[in-house]
Phi, psi and omega in degrees: 000320180297316179297322180295317178297322177301312182290327176297315178303315182293321179297315179299316180303314185284335172298323179284316183303319183294342176267358178077019182258142182240330185301312183297322180297318180297324178291318180295320184299331183272357181295130180284349182279353181245142180270124179281128181298135186212348186249170175302322178298319178296313181299318179293321179297323178298315182284342178276002180284084188297333179293340178258318189269343186227308196272129174055040181247333181293140184280135176278359188304316182296316180290329175298322186272345195283344174092014181270002176208166177236154177270119176303138183307327183292342181263345192301314186292343183263003185288145171294136187307316184295330179285319176295321180294319178293323180298325182256013174055042182286160183293331174242132181255311187264113179258131181055032175064016176280132181097011183295345177299337178292346172251309188296326180302320182288321178289336172294316175300317180298317179295317178301314179298315180295324179295318177298318179295322179296318177298316181298324182295344181254010179241155179273116183292339185287346178293326175201082189301316182295316178297315178304311183297318181292322177295316178297317179299319179294317180298317179295321177299310183298321179295315179294322178303311183294315180295322180296316180298318177298318181296327181293331183266315193257002180234160173289164179295147181288132174197167177302323181287331186261349193295341177269000178285176188292132173257222186247158165293123186252117176251120180249006178220190184247005180281110183283352178277350179285122179284128182259122171267160174287131176282178169276165178300320180297317179298322178298310182291327179294323177293317178302312181294318181299315179298317182291321180296321177290321179301318178302320183286343186255327190280148172287162180292334180232163177224170185295327183204175185284354177277342182258120178294148176230189183301320180297321177299313182293321176298317181294320178296321176298320178297317180295315180299315180293327175298314179298326181275002181062028173262082190286333177296315179290322177300322179294314182301312186284322177294322179296316179298320180294316180296325180293333175291314177190115181242023183293129178254156169288140171260106183297340177296338184258006181257154174272090186282355178277351179297157178301321176222098190281350186250126180284153183298316185256050182280169189295342181275340186286126178260318182213134184268127166211148179231156182278140175291153187292138172221121182309322187295333180238028175297152190294344179263350182251335187295141175235106187294140181310126183299323179296321178290318180302325182295341181281348177272109182289166184299327180266010174278111186294341177293336179299320179275325184281335184261335192233151178222121179277119181214128180054036175082002179234153182265105175280162179254130181232013190266020180293140177280028175245348177076029179200188177281000174277133186272132177289133180225023183265215183242136181217158188291334178299320177295324179302314180295324179291323175296313182293321179298312179296320182291320175302313183296315184287346176254010168101011180242082183293327182296313179291327176300312180294322179298318178295317180297315179297323179297319177293312188289333177294339176267002182240344182244152166269144180052046183285132174256115184308141178286138181226148166053044174274134171302153185304319181296321179287325178295318178299316178302319182291319178300314182292325175295316180294327173300313182296319181287318186285322190256028181299133176058046176235024181062037181237329188302319182294317177299317180296317177304313184296313183290324182284339176292343180292342178244123184299337180288336181242005180290152182219133174267134180253135179234138177224147178239126180221123176050045175084357179251147179252135181239136184232134174244111181279153176304139176066016175299147176298342180287354173290343170259104184292150183292135172295141180308139184301322179300324179287317179300316181293318182293319182271354183056045178272157177284000000 
């Protein structure tokens, strides 16, 4: 009953928060009829709310904008405005505040994480040190996860030149009276890294299920964050540690790839479960994968059969690691090998880089012939191509575009044609940082 009252309180709170109202919340908070969460059990129950912390929470905005698919002309007129605006990289995305969940969902996760941390600060860790540490580690992971996802959409890519640019409003507590200013990009990333580094030190190597982050999840997130920050030495260290815990890959040669959805939700590659919220524009029955990208899947590339389905003249995507039309947006071991391979190469060990790439691809191709003797520049191109092919529609493509645009050798211009008009997104355009919803800007008085 106590856990139920806790979750009821939180549900009411966020119904109010999303409307930007505080007075009613203060009245509700003082109600004697509701139990205020205060114990380790309460903190754990908050983080176990998978509908908030895991399922259908990742934003599709980046994948909508990234250029890996096209909208069939017959669907264009029926699109929700915010999705059409993101597809064409317009200066305004959210019209009449529709689509605010692409911002609010993450701050809801952040509040839940902060609430769990606040509860822990009022409890004695010595009563059950391991439980205390794991709950704290999970809360820190979820907070860093949410801030990182927000930064990928609403901020420019991290670089020495960009780190003083605008980051996110950072809330590290539960006091709603604290006015939040926008941080710098560097401050945003430093908080993400600090939370993850502590999470690594606290979490067990395994967890009860894929909805609960563990040490491997935190290590992989640190590897991903450092890759985005171009700190390849650290990305190598953390990806290597995660793989050493468990680096087992799926062998696509042993799967029935002709199934409507060939990949199970809890397959051996999944480290942490998160899923993308629904967007009509990229639903699995409407999406038409970019023809140029499709050509990169060779005939003996098993992903060609496992990821795509030709229907009504368009190539739908069926390769989600959730085993349905819901898109996987969590953490998986295939990405780990790609991070480690790229990091090995960028830190001077081409042999180990190639070994990691071959290890992944032997599980993705039939009759695979290991790649040999590629010059470093060509090896990098192949690694980056395999990232694009392997991690399609996982909330990664937009981040990769942004970081790779920082180097003219890997920069890419995206072009789209809609109803006779051509739209172009140049590398490093300010439009790579999508506009924060106007309702949020007005409420926070942000520039």
